CSV table of C-alpha atoms and ligand atoms in Angstrom, one decimal:
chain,number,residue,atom,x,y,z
A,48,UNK,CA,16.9,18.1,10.3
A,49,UNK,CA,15.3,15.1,7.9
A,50,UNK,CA,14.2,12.0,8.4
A,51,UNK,CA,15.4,8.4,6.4
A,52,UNK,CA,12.7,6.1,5.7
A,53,UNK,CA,13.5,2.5,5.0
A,54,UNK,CA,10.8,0.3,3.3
A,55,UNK,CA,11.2,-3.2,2.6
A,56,UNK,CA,7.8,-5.1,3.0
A,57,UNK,CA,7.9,-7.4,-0.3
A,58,UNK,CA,9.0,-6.7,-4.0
A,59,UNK,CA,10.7,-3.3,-3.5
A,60,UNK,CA,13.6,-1.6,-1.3
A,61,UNK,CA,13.0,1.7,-1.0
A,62,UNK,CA,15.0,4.7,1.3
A,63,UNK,CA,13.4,8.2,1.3
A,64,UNK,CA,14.0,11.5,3.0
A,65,UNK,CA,11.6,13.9,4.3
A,66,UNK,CA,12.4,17.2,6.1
A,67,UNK,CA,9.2,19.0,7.5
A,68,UNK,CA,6.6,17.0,5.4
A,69,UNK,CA,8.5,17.6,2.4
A,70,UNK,CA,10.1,14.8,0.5
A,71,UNK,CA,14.0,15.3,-0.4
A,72,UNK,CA,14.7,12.0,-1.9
A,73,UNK,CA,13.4,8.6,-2.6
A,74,UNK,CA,15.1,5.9,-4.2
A,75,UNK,CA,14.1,2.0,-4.7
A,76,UNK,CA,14.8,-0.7,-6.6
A,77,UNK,CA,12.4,-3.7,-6.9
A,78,UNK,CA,13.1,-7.3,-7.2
A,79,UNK,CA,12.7,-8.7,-10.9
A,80,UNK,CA,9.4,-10.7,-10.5
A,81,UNK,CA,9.0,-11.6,-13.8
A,82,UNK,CA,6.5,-14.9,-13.9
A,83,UNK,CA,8.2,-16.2,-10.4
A,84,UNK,CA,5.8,-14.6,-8.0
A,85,UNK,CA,7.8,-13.7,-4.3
A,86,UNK,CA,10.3,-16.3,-3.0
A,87,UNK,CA,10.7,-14.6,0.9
A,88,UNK,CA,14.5,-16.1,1.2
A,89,UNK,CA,15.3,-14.5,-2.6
A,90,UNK,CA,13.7,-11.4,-2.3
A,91,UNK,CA,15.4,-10.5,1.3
A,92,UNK,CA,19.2,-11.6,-0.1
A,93,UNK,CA,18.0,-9.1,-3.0
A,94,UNK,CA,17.6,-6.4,-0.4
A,95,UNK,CA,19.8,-7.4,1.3
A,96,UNK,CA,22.4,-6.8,-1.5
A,97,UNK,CA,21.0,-3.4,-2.4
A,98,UNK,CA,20.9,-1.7,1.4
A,99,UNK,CA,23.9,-0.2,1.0
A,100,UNK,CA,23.4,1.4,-2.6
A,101,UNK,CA,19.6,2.1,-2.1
A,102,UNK,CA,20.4,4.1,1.1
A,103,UNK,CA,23.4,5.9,0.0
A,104,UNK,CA,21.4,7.0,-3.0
A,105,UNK,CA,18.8,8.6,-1.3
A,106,UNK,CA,21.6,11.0,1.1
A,107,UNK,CA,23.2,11.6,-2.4
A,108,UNK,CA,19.6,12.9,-4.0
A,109,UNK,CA,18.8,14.7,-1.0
A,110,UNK,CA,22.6,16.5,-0.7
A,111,UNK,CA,22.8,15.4,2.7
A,112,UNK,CA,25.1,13.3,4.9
A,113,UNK,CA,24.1,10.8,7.8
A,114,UNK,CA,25.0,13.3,10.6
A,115,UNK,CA,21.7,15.8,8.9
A,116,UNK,CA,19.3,13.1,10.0
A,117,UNK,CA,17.6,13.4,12.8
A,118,UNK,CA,14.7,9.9,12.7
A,119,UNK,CA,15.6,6.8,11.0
A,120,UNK,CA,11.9,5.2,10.3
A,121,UNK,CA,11.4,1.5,8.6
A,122,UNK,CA,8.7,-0.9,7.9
A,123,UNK,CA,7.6,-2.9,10.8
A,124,UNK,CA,5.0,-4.6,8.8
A,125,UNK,CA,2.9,-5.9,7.6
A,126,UNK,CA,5.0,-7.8,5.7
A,127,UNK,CA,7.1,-10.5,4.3
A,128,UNK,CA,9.2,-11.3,7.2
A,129,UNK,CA,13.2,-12.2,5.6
A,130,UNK,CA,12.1,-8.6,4.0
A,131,UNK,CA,11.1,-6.5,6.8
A,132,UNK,CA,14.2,-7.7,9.0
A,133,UNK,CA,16.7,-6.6,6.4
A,134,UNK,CA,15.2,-3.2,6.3
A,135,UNK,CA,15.0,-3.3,9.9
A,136,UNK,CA,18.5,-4.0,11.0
A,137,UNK,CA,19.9,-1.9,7.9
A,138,UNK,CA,17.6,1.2,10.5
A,139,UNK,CA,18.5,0.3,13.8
A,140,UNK,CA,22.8,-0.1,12.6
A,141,UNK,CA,22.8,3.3,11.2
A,142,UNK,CA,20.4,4.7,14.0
A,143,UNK,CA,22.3,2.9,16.8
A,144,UNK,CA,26.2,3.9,14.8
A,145,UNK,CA,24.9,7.3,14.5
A,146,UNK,CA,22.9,7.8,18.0
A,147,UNK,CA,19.6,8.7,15.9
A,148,UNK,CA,16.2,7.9,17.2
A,149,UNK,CA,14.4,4.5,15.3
A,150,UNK,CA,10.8,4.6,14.7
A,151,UNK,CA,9.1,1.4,13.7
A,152,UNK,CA,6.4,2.6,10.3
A,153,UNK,CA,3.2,0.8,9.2
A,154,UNK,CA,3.3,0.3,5.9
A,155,UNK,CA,-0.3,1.1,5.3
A,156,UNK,CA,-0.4,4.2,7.1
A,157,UNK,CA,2.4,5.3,5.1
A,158,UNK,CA,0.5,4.7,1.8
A,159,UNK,CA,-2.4,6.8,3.8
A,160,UNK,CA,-0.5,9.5,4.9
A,161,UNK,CA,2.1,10.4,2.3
A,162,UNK,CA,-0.9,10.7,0.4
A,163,UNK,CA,-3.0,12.9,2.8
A,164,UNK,CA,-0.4,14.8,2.8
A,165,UNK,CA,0.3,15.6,-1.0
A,166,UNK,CA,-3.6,16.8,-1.0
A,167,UNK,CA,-3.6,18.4,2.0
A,168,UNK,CA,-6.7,16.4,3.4
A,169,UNK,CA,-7.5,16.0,6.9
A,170,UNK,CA,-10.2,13.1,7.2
A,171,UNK,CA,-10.7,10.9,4.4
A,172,UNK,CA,-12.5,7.5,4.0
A,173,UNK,CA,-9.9,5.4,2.7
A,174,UNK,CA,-9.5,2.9,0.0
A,175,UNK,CA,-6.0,0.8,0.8
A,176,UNK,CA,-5.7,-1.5,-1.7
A,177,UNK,CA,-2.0,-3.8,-2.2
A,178,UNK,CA,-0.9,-7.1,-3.3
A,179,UNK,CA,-1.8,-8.2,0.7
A,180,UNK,CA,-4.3,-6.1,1.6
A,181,UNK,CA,-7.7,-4.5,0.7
A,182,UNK,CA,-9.4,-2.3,3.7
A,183,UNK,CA,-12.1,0.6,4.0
A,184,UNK,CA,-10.6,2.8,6.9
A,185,UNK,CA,-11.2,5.8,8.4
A,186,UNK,CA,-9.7,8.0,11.5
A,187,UNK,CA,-11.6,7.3,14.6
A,188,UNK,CA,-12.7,9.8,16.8
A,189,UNK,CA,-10.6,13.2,18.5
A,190,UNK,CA,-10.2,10.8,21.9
A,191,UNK,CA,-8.5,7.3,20.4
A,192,UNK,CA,-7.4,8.3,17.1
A,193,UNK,CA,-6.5,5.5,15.2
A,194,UNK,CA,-8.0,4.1,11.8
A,195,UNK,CA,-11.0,1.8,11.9
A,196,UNK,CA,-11.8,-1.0,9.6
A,197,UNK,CA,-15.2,0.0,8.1
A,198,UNK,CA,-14.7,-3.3,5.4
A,199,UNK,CA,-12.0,-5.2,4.0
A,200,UNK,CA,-10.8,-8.6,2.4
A,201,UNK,CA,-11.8,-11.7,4.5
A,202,UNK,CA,-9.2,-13.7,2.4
A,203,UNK,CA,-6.5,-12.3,0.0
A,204,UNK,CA,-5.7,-8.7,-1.3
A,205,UNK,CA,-6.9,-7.8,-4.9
A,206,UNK,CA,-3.0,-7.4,-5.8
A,207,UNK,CA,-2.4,-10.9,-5.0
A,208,UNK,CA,-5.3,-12.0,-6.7
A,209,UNK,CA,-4.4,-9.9,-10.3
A,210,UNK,CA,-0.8,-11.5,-9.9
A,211,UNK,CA,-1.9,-15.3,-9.3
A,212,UNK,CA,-4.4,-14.5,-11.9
A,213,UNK,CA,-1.4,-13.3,-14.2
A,214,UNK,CA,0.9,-16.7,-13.6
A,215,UNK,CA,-2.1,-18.6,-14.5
A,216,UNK,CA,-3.0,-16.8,-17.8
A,217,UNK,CA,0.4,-16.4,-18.3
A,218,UNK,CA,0.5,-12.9,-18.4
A,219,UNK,CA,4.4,-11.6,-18.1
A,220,UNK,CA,5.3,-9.8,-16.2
A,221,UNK,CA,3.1,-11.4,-13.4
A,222,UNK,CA,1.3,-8.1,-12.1
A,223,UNK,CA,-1.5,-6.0,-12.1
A,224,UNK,CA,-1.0,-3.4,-14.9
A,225,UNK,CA,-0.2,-6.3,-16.9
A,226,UNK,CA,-3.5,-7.8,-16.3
A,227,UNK,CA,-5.4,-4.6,-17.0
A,228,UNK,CA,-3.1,-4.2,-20.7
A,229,UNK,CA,-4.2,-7.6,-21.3
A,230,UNK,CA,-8.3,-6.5,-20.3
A,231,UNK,CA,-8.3,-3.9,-22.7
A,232,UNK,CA,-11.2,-4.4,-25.6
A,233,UNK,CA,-12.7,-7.7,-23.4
A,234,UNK,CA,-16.3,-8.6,-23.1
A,235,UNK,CA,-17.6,-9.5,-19.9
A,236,UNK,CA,-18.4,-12.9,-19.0
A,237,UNK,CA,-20.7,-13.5,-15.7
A,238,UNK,CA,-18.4,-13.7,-12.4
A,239,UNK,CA,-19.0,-14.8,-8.6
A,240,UNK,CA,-19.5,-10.8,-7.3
A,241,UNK,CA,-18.9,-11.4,-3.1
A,242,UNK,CA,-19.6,-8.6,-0.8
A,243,UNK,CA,-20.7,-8.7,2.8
A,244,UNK,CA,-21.7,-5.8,3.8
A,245,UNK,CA,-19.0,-4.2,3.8
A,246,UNK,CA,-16.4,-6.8,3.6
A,247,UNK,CA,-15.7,-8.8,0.5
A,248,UNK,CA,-13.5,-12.4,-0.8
A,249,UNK,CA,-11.9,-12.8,-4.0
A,250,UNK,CA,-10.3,-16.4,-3.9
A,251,UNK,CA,-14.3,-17.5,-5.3
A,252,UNK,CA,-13.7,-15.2,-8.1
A,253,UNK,CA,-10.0,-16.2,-8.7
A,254,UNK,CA,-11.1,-19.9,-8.9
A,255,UNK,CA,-13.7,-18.8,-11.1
A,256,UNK,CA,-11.3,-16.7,-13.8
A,257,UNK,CA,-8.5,-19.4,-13.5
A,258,UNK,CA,-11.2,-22.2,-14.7
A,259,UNK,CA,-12.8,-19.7,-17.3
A,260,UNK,CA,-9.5,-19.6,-19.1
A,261,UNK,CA,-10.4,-23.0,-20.6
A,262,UNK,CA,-13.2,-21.9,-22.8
A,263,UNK,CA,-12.6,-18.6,-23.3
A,264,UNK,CA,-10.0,-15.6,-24.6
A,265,UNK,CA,-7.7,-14.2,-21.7
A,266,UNK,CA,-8.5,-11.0,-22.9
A,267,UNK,CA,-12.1,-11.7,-21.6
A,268,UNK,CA,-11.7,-13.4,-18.6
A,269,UNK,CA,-8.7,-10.7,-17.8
A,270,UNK,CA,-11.5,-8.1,-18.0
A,271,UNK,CA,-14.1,-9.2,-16.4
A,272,UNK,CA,-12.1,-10.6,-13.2
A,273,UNK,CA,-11.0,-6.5,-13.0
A,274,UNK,CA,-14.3,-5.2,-13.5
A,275,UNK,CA,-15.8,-7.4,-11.1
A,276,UNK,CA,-12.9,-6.9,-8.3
A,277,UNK,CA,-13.2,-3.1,-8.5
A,278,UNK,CA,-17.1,-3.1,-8.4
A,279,UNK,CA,-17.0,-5.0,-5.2
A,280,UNK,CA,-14.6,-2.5,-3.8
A,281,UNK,CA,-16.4,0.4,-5.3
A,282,UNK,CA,-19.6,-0.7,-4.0
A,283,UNK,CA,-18.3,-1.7,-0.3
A,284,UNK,CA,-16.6,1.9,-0.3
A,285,UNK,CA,-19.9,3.5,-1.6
A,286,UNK,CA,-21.3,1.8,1.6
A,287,UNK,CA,-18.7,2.7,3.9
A,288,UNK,CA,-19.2,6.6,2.5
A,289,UNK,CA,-22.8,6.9,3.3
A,290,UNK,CA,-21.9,5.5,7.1
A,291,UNK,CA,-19.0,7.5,7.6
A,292,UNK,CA,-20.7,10.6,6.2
A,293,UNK,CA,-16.6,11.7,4.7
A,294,UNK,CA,-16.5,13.7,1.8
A,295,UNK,CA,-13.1,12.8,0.6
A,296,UNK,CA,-12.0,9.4,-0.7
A,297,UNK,CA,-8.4,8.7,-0.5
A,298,UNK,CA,-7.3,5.5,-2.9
A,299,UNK,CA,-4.2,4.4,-2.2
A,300,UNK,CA,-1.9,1.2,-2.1
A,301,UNK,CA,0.0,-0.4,-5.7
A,302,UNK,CA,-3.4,-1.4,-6.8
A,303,UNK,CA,-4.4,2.6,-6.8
A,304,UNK,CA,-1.9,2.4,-9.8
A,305,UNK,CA,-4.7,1.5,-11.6
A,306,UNK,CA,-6.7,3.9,-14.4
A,307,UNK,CA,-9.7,1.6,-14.6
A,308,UNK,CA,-10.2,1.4,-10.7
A,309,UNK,CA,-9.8,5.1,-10.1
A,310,UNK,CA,-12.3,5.7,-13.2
A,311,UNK,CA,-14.7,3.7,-11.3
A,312,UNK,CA,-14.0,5.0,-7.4
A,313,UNK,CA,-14.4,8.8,-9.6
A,314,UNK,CA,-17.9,8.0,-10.5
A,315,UNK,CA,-19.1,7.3,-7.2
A,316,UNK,CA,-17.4,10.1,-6.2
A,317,UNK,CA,-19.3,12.3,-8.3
A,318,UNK,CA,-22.4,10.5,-7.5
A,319,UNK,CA,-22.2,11.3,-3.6
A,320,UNK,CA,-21.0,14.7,-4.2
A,321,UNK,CA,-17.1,13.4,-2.3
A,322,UNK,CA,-14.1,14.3,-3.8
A,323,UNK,CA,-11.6,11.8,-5.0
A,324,UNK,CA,-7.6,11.5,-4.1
A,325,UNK,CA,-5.2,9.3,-5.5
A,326,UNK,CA,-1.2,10.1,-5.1
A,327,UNK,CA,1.5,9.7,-7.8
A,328,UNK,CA,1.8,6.3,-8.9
A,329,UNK,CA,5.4,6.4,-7.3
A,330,UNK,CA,4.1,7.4,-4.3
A,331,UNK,CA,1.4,4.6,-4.7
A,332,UNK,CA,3.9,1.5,-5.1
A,333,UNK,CA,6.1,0.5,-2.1
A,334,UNK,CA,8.6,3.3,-1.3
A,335,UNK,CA,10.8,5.3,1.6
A,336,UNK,CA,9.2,8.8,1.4
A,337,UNK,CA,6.2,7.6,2.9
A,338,UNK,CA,7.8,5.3,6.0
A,339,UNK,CA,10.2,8.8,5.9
A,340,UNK,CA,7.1,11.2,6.4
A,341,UNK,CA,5.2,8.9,9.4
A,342,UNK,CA,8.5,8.3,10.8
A,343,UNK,CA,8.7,12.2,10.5
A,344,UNK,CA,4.9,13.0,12.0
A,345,UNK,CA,5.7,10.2,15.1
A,346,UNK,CA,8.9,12.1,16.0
A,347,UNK,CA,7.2,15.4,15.9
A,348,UNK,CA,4.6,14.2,18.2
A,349,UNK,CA,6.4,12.8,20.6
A,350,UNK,CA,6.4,9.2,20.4
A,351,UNK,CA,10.1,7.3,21.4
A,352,UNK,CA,11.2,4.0,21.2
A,353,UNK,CA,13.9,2.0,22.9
A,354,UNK,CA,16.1,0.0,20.4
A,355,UNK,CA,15.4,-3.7,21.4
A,356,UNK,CA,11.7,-2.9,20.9
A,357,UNK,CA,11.7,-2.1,17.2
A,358,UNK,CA,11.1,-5.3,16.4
A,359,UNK,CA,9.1,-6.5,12.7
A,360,UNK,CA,5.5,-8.2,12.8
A,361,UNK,CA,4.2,-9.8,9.7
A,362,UNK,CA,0.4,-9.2,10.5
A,363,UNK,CA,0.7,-5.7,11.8
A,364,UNK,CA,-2.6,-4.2,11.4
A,365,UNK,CA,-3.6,-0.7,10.8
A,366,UNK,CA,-6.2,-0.3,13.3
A,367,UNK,CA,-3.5,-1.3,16.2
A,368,UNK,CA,-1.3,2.0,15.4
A,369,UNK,CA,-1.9,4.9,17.7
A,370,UNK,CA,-2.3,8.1,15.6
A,371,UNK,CA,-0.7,11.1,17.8
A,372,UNK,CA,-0.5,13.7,15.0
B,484,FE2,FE1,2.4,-1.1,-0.3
């Protein structure tokens, strides 16, 4: 039997299918940011709109029909909330309709798992980098698995940073990979570099870039707000490495999209003798397959929920989700 995941956190609606790990099927379609950034009400109508389409889609792909599923998983959160409730009632009509068992996804393990699971690797230090978040985890110990926070943002997440930066310079479409075209061939101009420990801010650096663009080419300020992000996540993770003693670095999360950051994570990598794991960049933005496949690995290890508690939560952390696989 196979599993439908529903994601809907932000940008992108997204319904995959996973059968023993395996992913069948996984459709999305994103909402057309263009220089607009995320309008909540908007982007959930735009789901809202697609459910239907998105979902059917993903039985057609997979040649299977609602009665071969056995879990419906969605995205409790973190996310936008308008979002996450449209993915979450589009899971709990067809679970309740159909009698299937709901299981309420977080987003991040998701991005960690679907890609632990296309390399095969058991206990990685973990790079999870998105438009709303930035954190260092790892698993805990055998007792209370869960993932610990070893370092992450103490205000926004790089992605959000690289889009506001975009808007301001404006770089269309408003995104990341637009930022890092527009990098390409820049010289580096000095930037606020903030890392505590292993924790680290970006609206200082943000401030900075958005100010520089008065005096200077966006092609430079463009590159040297990306080089200094990722060395303050390359260095923090370097940190986090030599506590946690791993020897495998997962990057994962939209922002792991990105050539330039995985270049850098690669040479610390090689420098610490770790090895370095970065999923498909499908698999890295927003998608199904990966609520699908935790939704999958919580049925399979016993975990059950009652309807009228899969609920959403905007702030739900990482390090709060019990890991029973
Ligand atoms: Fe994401």
């Amino acid at each position: 039997m196979a599993v439908l995941g529903i994601e809907s956190t932000a940008h992108t609606f997204g319904a995959g299918i996973c059968e023993k790990g395996r992913i069948l099927a996984n459709r999305k379609i994103m909402y057309p940011i263009w220089d607009k950034g995320l309008i909540p009400a908007k982007v959930a109508e735009f789901h809202a709109a697609n459910t239907y389409k998105v979902i059917r889609g993903a039985l057609t792909e997979a040649g299977l029909g609602v009665a071969d599923i056995s879990g419906i998983g969605y995205t409790k959160g973190p996310g936008l909330g308008p979002c996450l409730s449209v993915g979450m009632v589009a899971a709990k009509t067809i679970a309740v309709k159909n009698d299937i068992p709901l299981f309420p996804v977080n987003h991040a393990v998701g991005h960690i798992e679907v890609t632990k699971q296309a390399f095969h690797v058991k206990d990685p230090l973990v790079l999870y980098v998105s438009g709303g978040n930035s954190q260092i985890v790892a698993l805990s110990d055998e007792r209370f698995r869960h993932y610990m926070v070893y370092g992450e943002t103490l205000d926004v997440g790089i992605g959000n940073m690289l889009d506001s930066f975009a808007r301001a310079a404006g770089i269309l479409p408003a995104w990341g990979s637009e930022v890092a075209r527009a990098a390409l061939g820049g010289s580096y101009i000095k930037m606020p570099y903030t890392v505590k420990g292993m924790d680290f801010t970006f609206t200082g650096l943000l401030t900075f870039a958005t100010r520089a663009l008065e005096n200077n080419s966006v092609r430079d300020v463009a590159y040297s707000m990306q080089e200094t992000a990722f060395s303050m996540l390359c260095e923090a993770t370097e940190r986090a490495l030599l506590l946690s003693k791993k020897k495998d670095i997962v990057v994962c999360g939209g922002v792991a999209q990105s050539d330039r950051l995985k270049q850098m994570l690669g040479s610390i990598s090689r420098e610490n003798r770790a090895n370095l794991f970065a999923a498909t960049n499908d698999l890295n933005a927003d998608n199904g397959a990966m609520i699908a496949l935790v939704a999958e690995k919580m049925q399979d290890s016993g975990q059950s929920y009652a309807v009228d508690d899969c609920g959403i939560s905007q702030r739900y952390r990482l390090d709060s989700v019990k890991i029973t696989w």
